Coordinates of C-alpha atoms in Angstrom, one line a residue:
Chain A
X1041 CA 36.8 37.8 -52.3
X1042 CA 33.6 38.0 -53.4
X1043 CA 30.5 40.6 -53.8
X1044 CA 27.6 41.0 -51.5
X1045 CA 24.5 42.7 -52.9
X1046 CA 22.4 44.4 -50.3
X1047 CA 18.7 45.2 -52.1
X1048 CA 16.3 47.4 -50.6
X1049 CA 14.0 47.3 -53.9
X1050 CA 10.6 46.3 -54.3
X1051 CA 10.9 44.7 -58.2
X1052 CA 11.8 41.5 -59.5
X1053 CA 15.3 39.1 -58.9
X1054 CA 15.7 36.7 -62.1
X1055 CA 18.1 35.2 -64.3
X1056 CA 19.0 36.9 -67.5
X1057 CA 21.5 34.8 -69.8
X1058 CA 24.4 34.0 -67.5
X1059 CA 23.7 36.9 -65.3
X1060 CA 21.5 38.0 -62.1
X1061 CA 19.3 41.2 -62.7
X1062 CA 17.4 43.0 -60.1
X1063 CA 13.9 45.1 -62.0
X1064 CA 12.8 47.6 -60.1
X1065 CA 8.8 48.1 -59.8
X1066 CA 9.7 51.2 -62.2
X1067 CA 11.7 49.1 -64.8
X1068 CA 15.1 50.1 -63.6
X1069 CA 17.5 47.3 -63.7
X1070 CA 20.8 46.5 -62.4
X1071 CA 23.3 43.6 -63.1
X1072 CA 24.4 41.6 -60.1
X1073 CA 27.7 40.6 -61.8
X1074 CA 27.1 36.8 -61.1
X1075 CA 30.4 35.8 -61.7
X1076 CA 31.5 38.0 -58.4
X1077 CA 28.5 37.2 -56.4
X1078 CA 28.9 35.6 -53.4
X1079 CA 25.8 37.0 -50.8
X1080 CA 22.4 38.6 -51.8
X1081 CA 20.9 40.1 -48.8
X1082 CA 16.9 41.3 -49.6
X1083 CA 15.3 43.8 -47.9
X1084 CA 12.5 44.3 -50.4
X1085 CA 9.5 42.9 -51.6
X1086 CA 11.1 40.2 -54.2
X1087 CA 9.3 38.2 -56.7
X1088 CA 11.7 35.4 -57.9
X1089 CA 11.7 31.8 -59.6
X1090 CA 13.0 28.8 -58.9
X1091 CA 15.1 29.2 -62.1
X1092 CA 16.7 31.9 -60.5
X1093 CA 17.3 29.6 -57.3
X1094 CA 18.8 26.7 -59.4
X1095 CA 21.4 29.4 -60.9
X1096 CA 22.3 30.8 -57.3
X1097 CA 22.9 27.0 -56.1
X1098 CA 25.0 26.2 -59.4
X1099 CA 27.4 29.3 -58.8
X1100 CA 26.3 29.0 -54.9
X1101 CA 25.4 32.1 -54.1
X1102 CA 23.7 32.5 -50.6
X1103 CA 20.4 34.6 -50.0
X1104 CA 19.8 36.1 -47.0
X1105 CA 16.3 37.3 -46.7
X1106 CA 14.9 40.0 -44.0
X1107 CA 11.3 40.8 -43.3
X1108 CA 9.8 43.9 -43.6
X1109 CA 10.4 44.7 -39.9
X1110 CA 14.3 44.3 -41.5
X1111 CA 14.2 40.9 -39.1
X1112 CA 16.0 38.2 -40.6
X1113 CA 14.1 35.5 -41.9
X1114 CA 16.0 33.3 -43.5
X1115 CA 18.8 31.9 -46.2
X1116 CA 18.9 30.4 -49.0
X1117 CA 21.5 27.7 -48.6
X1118 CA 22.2 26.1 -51.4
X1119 CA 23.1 22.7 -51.9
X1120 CA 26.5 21.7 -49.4
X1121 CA 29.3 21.3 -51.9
X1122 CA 32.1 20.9 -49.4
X1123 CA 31.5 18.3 -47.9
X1124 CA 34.4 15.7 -45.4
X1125 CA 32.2 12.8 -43.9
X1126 CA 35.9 12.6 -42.1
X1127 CA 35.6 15.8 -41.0
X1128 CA 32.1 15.8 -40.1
X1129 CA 32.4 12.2 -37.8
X1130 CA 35.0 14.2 -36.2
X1131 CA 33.3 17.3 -35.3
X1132 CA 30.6 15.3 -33.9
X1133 CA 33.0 13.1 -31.8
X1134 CA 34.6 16.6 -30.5
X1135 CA 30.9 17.8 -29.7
X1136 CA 29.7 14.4 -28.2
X1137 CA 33.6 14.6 -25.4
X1138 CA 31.7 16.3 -23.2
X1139 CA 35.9 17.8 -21.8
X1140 CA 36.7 18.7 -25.4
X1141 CA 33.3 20.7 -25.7
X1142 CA 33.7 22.6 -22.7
X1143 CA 37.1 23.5 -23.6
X1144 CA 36.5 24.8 -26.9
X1145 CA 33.1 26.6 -25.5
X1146 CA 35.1 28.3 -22.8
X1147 CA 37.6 28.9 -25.5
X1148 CA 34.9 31.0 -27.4
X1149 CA 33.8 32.7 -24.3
X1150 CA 37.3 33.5 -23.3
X1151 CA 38.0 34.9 -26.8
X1152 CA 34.3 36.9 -26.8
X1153 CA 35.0 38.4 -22.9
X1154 CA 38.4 39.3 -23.8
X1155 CA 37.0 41.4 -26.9
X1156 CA 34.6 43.0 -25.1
X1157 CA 37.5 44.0 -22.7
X1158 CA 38.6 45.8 -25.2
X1159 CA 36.2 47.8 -26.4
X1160 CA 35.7 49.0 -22.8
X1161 CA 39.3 49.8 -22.5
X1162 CA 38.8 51.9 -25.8
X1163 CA 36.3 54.2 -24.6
X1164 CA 38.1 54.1 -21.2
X1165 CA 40.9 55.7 -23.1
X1166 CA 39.0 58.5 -24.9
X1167 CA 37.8 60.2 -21.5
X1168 CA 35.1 57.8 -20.3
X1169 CA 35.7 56.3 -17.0
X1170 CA 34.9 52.5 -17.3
X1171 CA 37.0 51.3 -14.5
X1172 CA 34.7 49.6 -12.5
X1173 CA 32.7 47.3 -15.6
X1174 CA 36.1 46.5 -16.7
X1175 CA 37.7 45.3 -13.7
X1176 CA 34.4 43.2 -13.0
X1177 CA 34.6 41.6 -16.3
X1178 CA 37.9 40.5 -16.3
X1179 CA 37.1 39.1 -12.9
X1180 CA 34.2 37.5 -14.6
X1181 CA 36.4 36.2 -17.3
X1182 CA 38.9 34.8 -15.2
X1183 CA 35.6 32.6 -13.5
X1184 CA 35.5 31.3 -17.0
X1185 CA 38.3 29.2 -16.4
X1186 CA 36.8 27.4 -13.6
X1187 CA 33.5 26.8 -15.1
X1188 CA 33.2 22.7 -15.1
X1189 CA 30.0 22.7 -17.1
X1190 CA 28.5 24.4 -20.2
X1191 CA 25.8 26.0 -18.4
X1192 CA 28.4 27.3 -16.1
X1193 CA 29.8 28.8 -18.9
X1194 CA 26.2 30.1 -20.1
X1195 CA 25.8 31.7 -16.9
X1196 CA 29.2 33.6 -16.3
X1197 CA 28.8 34.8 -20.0
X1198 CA 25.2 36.3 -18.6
X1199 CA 26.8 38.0 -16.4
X1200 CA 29.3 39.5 -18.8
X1201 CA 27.3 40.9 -21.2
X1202 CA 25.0 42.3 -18.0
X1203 CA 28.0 44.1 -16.5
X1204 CA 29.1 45.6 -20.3
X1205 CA 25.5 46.2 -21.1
X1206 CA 25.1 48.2 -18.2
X1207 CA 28.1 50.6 -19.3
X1208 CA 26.8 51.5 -22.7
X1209 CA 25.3 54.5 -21.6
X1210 CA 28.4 55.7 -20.2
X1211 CA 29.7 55.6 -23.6
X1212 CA 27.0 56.8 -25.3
X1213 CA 27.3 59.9 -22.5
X1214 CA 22.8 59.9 -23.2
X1215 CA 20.3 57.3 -21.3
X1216 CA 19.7 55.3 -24.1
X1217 CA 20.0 51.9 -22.6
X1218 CA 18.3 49.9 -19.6
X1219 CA 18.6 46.2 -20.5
X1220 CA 18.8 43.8 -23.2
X1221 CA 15.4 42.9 -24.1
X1222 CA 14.9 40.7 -27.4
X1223 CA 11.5 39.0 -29.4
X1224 CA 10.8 42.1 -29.4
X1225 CA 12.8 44.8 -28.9
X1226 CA 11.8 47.8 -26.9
X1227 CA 14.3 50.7 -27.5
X1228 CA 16.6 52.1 -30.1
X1229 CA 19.4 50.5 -28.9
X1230 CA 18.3 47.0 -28.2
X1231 CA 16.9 47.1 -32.2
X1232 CA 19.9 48.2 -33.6
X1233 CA 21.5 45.0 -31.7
X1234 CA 19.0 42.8 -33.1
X1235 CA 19.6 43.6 -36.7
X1236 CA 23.2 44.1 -36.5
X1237 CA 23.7 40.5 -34.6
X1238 CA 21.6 39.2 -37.4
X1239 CA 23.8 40.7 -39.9
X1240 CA 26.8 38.6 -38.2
X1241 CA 25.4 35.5 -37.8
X1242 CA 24.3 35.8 -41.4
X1243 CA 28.7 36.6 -42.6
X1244 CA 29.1 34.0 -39.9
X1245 CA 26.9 31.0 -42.0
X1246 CA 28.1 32.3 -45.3
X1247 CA 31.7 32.0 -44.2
X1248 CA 31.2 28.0 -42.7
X1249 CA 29.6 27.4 -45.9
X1250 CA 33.0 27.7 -47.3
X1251 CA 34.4 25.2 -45.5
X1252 CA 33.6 21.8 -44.5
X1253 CA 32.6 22.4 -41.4
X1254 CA 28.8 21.2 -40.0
X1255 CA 26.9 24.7 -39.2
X1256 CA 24.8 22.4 -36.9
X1257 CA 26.9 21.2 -34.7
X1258 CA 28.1 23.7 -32.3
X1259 CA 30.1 23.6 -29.0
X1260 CA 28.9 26.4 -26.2
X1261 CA 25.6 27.0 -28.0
X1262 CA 23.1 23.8 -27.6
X1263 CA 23.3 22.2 -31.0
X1264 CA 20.8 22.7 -33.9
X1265 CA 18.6 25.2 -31.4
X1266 CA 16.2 26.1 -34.3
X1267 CA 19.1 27.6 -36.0
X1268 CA 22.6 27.3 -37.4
X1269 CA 24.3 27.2 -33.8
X1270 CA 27.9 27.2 -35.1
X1271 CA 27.2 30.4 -36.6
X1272 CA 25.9 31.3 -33.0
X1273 CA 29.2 30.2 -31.2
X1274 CA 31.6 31.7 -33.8
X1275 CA 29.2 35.5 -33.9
X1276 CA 30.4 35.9 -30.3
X1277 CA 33.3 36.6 -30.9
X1278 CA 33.1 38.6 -33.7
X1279 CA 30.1 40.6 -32.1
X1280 CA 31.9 43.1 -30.5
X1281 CA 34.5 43.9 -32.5
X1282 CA 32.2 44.1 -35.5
X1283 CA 28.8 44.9 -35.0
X1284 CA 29.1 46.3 -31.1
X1285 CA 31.9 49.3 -32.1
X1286 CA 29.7 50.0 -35.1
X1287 CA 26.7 50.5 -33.1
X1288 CA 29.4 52.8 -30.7
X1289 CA 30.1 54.8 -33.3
X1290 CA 26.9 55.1 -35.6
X1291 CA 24.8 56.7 -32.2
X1292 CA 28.1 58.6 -31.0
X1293 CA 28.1 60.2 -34.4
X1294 CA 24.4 60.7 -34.8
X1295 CA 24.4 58.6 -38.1
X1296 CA 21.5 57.0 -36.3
X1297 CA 19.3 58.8 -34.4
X1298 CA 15.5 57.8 -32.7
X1299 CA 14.1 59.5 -35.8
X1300 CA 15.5 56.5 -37.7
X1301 CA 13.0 54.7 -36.0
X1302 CA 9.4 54.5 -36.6
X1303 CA 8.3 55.6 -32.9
X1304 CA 5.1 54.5 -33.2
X1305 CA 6.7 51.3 -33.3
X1306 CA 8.2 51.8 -30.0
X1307 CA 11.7 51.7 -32.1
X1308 CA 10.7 48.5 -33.2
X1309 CA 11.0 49.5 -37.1
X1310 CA 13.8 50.5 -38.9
X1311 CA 13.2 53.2 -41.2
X1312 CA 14.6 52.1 -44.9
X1313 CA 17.2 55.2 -45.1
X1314 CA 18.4 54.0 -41.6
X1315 CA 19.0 50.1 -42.5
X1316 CA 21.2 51.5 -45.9
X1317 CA 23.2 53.3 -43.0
X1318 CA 23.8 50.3 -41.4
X1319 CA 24.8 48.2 -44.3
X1320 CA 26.7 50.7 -45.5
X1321 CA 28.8 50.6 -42.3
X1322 CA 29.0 47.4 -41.6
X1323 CA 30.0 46.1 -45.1
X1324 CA 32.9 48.8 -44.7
X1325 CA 33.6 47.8 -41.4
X1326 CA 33.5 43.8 -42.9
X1327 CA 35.9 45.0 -45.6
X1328 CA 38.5 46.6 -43.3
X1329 CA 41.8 45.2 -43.2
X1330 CA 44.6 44.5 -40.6
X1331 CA 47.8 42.4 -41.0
X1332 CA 47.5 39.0 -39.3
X1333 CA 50.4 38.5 -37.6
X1334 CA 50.7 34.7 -37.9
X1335 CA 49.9 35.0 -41.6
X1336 CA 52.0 37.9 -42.5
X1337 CA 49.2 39.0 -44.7
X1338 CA 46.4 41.6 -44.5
X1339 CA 43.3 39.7 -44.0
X1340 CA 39.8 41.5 -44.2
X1341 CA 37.4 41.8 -40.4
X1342 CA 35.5 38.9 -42.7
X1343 CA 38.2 36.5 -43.2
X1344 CA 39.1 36.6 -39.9
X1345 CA 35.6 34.8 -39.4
X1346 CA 36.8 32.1 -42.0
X1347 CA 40.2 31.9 -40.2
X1348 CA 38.0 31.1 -37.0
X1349 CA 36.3 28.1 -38.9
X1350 CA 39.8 27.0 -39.9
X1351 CA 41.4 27.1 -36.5
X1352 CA 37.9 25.0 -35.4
X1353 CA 39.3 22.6 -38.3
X1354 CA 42.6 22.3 -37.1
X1355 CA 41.3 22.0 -33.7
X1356 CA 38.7 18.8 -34.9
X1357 CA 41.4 16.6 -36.7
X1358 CA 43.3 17.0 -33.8
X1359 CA 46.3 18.8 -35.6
X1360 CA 46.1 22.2 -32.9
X1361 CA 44.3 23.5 -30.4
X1362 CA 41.4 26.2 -30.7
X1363 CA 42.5 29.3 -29.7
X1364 CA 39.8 31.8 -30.2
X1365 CA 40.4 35.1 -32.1
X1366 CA 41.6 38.0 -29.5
X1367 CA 41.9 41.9 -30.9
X1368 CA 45.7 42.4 -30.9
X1369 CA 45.6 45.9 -32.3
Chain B
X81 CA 41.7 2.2 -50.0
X82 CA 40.7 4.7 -52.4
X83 CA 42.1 4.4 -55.7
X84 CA 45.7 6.5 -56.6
X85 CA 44.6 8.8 -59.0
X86 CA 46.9 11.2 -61.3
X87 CA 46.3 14.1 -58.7
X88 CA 47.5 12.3 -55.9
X89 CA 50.9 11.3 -57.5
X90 CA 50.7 15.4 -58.4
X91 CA 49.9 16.4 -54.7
X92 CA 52.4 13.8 -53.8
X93 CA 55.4 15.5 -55.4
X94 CA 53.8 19.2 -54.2
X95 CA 52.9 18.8 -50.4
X96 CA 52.3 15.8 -48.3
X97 CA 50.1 17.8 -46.5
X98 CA 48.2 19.2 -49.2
X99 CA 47.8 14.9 -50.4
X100 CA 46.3 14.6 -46.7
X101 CA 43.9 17.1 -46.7
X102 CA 42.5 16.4 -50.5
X103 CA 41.8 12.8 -49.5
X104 CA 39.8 13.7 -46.4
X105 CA 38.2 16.0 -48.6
X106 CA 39.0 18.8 -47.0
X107 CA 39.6 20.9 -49.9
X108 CA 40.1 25.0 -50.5
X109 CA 41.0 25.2 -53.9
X110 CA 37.3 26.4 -54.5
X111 CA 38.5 29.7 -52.6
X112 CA 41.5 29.7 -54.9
X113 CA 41.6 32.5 -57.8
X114 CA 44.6 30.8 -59.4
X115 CA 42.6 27.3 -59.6
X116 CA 40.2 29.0 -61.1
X117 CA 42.3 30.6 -63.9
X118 CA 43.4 26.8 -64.2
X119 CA 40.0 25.3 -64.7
X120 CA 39.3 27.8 -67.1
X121 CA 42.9 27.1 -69.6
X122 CA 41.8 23.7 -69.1
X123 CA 37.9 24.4 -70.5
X124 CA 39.2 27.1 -73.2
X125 CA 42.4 25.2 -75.0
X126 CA 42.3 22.4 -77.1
X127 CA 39.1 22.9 -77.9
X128 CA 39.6 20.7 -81.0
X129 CA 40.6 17.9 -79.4
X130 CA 38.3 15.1 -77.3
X131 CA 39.1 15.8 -74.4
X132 CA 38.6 14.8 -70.4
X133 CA 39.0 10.9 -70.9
X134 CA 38.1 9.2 -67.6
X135 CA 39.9 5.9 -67.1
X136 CA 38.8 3.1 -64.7
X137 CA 37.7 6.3 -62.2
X138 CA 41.2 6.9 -60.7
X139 CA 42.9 9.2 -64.0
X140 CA 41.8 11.9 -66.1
X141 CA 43.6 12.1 -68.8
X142 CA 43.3 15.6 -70.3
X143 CA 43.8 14.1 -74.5
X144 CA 44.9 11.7 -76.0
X145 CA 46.0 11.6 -79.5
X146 CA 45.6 8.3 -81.7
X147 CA 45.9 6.6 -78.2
X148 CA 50.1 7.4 -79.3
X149 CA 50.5 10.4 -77.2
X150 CA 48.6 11.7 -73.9
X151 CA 48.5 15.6 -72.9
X152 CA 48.3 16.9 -69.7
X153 CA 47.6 20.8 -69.7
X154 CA 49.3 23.2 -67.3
X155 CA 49.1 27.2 -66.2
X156 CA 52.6 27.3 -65.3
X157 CA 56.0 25.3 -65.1
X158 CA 56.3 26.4 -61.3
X159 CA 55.8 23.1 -60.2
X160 CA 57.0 20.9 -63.6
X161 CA 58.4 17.9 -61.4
X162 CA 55.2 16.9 -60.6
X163 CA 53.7 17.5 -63.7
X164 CA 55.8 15.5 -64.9
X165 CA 55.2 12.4 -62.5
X166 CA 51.5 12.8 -63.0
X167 CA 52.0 12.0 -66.5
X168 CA 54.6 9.2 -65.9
X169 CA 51.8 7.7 -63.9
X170 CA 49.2 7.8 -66.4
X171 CA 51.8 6.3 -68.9
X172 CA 52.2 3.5 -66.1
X173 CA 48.7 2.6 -65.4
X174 CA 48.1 2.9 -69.3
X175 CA 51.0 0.2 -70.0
X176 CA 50.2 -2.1 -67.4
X177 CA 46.5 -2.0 -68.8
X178 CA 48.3 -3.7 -72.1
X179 CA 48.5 0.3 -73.9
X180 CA 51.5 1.2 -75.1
X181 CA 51.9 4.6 -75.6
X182 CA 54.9 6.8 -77.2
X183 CA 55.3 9.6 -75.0
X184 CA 53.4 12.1 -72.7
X185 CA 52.9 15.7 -73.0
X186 CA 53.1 19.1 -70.9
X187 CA 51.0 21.4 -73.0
X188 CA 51.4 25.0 -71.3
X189 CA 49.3 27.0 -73.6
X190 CA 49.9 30.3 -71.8
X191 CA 53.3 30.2 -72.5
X192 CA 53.0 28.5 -75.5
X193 CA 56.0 25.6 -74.7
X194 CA 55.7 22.4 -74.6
X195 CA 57.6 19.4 -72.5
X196 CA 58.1 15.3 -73.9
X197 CA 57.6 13.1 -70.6
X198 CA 58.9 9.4 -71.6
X199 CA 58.9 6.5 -68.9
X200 CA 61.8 4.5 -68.3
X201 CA 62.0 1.4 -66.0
X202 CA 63.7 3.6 -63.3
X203 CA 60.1 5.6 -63.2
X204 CA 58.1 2.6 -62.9
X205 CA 59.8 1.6 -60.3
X206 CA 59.9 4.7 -58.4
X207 CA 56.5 5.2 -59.1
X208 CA 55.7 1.6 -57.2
X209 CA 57.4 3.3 -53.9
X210 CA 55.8 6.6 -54.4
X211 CA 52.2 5.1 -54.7
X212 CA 52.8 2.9 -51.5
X213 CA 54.0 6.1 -49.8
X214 CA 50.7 7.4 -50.8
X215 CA 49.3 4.6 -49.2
X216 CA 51.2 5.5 -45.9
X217 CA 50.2 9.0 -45.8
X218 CA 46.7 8.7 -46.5
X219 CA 46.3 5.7 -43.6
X220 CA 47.7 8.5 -41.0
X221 CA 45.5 9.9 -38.8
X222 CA 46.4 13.6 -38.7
X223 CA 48.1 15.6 -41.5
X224 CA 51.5 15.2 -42.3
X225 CA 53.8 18.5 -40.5
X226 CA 54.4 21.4 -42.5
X227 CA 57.7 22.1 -43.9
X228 CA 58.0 25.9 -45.2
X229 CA 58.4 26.4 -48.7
X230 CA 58.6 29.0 -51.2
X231 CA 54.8 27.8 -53.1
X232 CA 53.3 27.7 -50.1
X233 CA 52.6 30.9 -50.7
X234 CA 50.3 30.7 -53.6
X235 CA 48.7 27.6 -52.2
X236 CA 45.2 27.6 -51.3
X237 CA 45.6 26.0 -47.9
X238 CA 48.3 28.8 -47.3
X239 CA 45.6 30.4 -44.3
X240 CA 44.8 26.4 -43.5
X241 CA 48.3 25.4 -43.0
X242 CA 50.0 28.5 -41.6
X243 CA 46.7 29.9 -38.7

């Protein structure tokens, strides 16, 4: 597997020979080790070239970029090299059957609830009593099944994240949390899951990009919604076992504290020192391993995202049903 | 109908499978390390030699020399059968194009050996069924089912195939 880069640098991002280099504003440079590269994620103030840009495309490297606010802004995709027009006519087709949509959507949704589940039952397990929110989501997650339409599904999935939301500060034993609020968010809690769910859907477009799959076309999430909605439908599932535990564990262990934040902000702003934290974390946390049990191989939390995009495959040329990804450990 | 080209009669012999996902274009050896190392034996060997020569779209014939013998460059013998056919189909194609040539070549520079492929009358006609069984598999409308083997393993659809 490849290398991601995360650089928090002010400087300069060019080509050098056959290689990437990062100058720092104080002349310090580094080597990207092209040939490895796979993801740059900036955080800094970056001067670049479109010479630069042509290289990335040519060994098709992505670039994620984040704002200063560390809010992601946007990638640099380049050009789709895998492409199936088969694949693509058929993913579409799959999309436009309004019954297959649903049942991969409630699929996702199924897969997502039952994850979340499982983090409850975690903490339930360690001396936190989370009876009640977990007997109400599995309730909720059995009303999946009947759903007959995608807002249905949109609805009940509401409801789901409501009931778990409302838990968190159970786990994290402090008041920390009162609701989801987003564009912007208003507390420690709600900003560390903006930037982490941005980390995901970012792994989640790099990883599509690998396959043939249309990051447009989506199934719960309304297609093309401003954004890559696959990456939207495919995050969900990965969100709690990836970047909600993390955030579990980073406030449990006071790794990240509302000093990290810039108050003045109203915890809006991520302090540098606090978003290296983070990446740190979750790039371990992306890098952890567990042995699949229909491959018979260890498989990395990331390439469990690119298994999701081949069952999705599978599922599109009709060879096997989508069953979404469910923690079995 | 696409053309048969000198991969397909390869795939062919490896994995049906494998020949029905390549022609939908739903390919994974870009995710493949060993591919890689293949694609770079290919660039680094033979360097003297004019290499790559594109015929009517469909083959690739890695060299040829004095249009008498025609090279085809391998990593490993792992999979030598259909090596082997590949190059009987380029003699093939070649012949019927009015092109005699002597003999075809596995060139395995990593293990420095090399292999004579000559084509007999049998091959050709074999080779007529096997391209219209090509034919057959790529008209289907869903991959062909897996059968286990011992190179899945080291194949880059192994996650494809086996999730």
């Amino acid at each position: 597997m490849g290398e991601t880069f995360y650089i928090f640098k002010d400087g300069e991002l060019r080509r050098k020979d056959n290689n990437i280099i990062i100058e720092s504003l104080e002349g310090e440079k580094k080597n990207l080790k092209a040939e490895v590269a796979e993801e740059i994620y900036l955080f800094g103030e970056i001067s670049m070239n479109t010479k630069l840009l042509n290289y990335l495309s040519q060994l098709k490297i992505i670039l994620h970029v984040f704002n200063y606010y560390g809010f992601y802004s946007g990638s640099f995709y380049p050009r789709e090299s895998n492409v199936s027009g088969y694949l693509l006519v058929n993913q579409v087709r799959k999309y436009d059957n309004s019954e297959e949509r649903l049942r991969i959507a409630k699929e996702i949704l199924k897969a997502a609830s039952y994850n979340i589940y499982r983090n409850l039952r975690y903490y339930n397990g360690r001396g936190t009593d989370l009876a009640n929110p977990m007997r109400e989501i599995q309730s909720l997650t059995n009303r999946l099944d009947l759903c007959t339409s995608i807002s249905e599904l949109m609805g009940t999935e509401g409801n789901i994240r409501k009931t778990y939301y409302s838990s968190w500060n159970l786990i994290f034993k402090e008041e920390l949390f009162d609701k989801r609020v987003k564009r912007p968010p208003d507390n420690m809690v709600n900003s560390l899951l903006s930037f982490t769910n941005s980390l995901i859907y970012t792994t989640v477009l790099s990883e599509i990009y690998k396959t043939q799959l249309n990051p447009t076309i989506s199934f719960l999430h309304q297609p093309g919604a401003k954004r890559f909605s696959l990456c939207l439908d495919i995050a969900e599932i990965f969100k709690p076992l990836i970047g909600e535990r993390m955030i579990f564990s980073l406030i449990n262990k006071n790794q990240i504290t509302e000093d990290d934040f810039d108050r003045d902000s109203n915890c809006l702003y991520l302090k540098d020192s606090a978003k290296r934290t983070i990446l740190m974390e979750y790039d371990k946390r992306l890098k952890r391993t567990i042995l699949h049990r229909d491959l018979g191989r260890e498989v990395s939390y990331k390439y469990l995202i690119r298994l999701e995009c081949y069952k999705l495959i599978k599922d599109i040329i009709g060879e096997k049903e989508y069953s979404g990804f469910k923690i079995w450990w | 109908m696409k053309k048969i080209t000198g991969m397909m009669i390869y795939y062919y012999f490896v994995c049906h499978r494998k020949l029905w996902f390549f022609n939908n274009d739903l390919t994974m050896e870009h995710n493949s390390e060993l591919v890689s190392i293949g694609k770079l034996i290919d660039e680094t060997s033979y360097s003297r030699e004019k290499k790559n020569i594109l015929i009517e779209e469909n083959i690739n014939i890695d060299f040829i020399k004095d249009w008498k013998v025609i090279h085809e460059v391998k990593k490993s013998r792992k999979i030598e059968k259909a090596s082997e056919w590949q190059l009987k189909y380029y003699l093939f194609l070649l012949k019927e194009k009015g092109i005699e040539i002597e003999k075809g070549i596995l060139d395995y520079p990593l293990l420095r050996k090399r292999e004579e492929v000559f084509l007999s009358d049998e091959d050709i006609n074999k080779l007529k069924e096997v391209i219209k069984s090509i034919e057959e598999i790529l008209g289907e409308k869903r991959p062909p089912q897996m059968t286990k083997k011992q190179i899945c393993n080291k194949c880059a659809y192994y996650e494809l195939c086996h999730i």
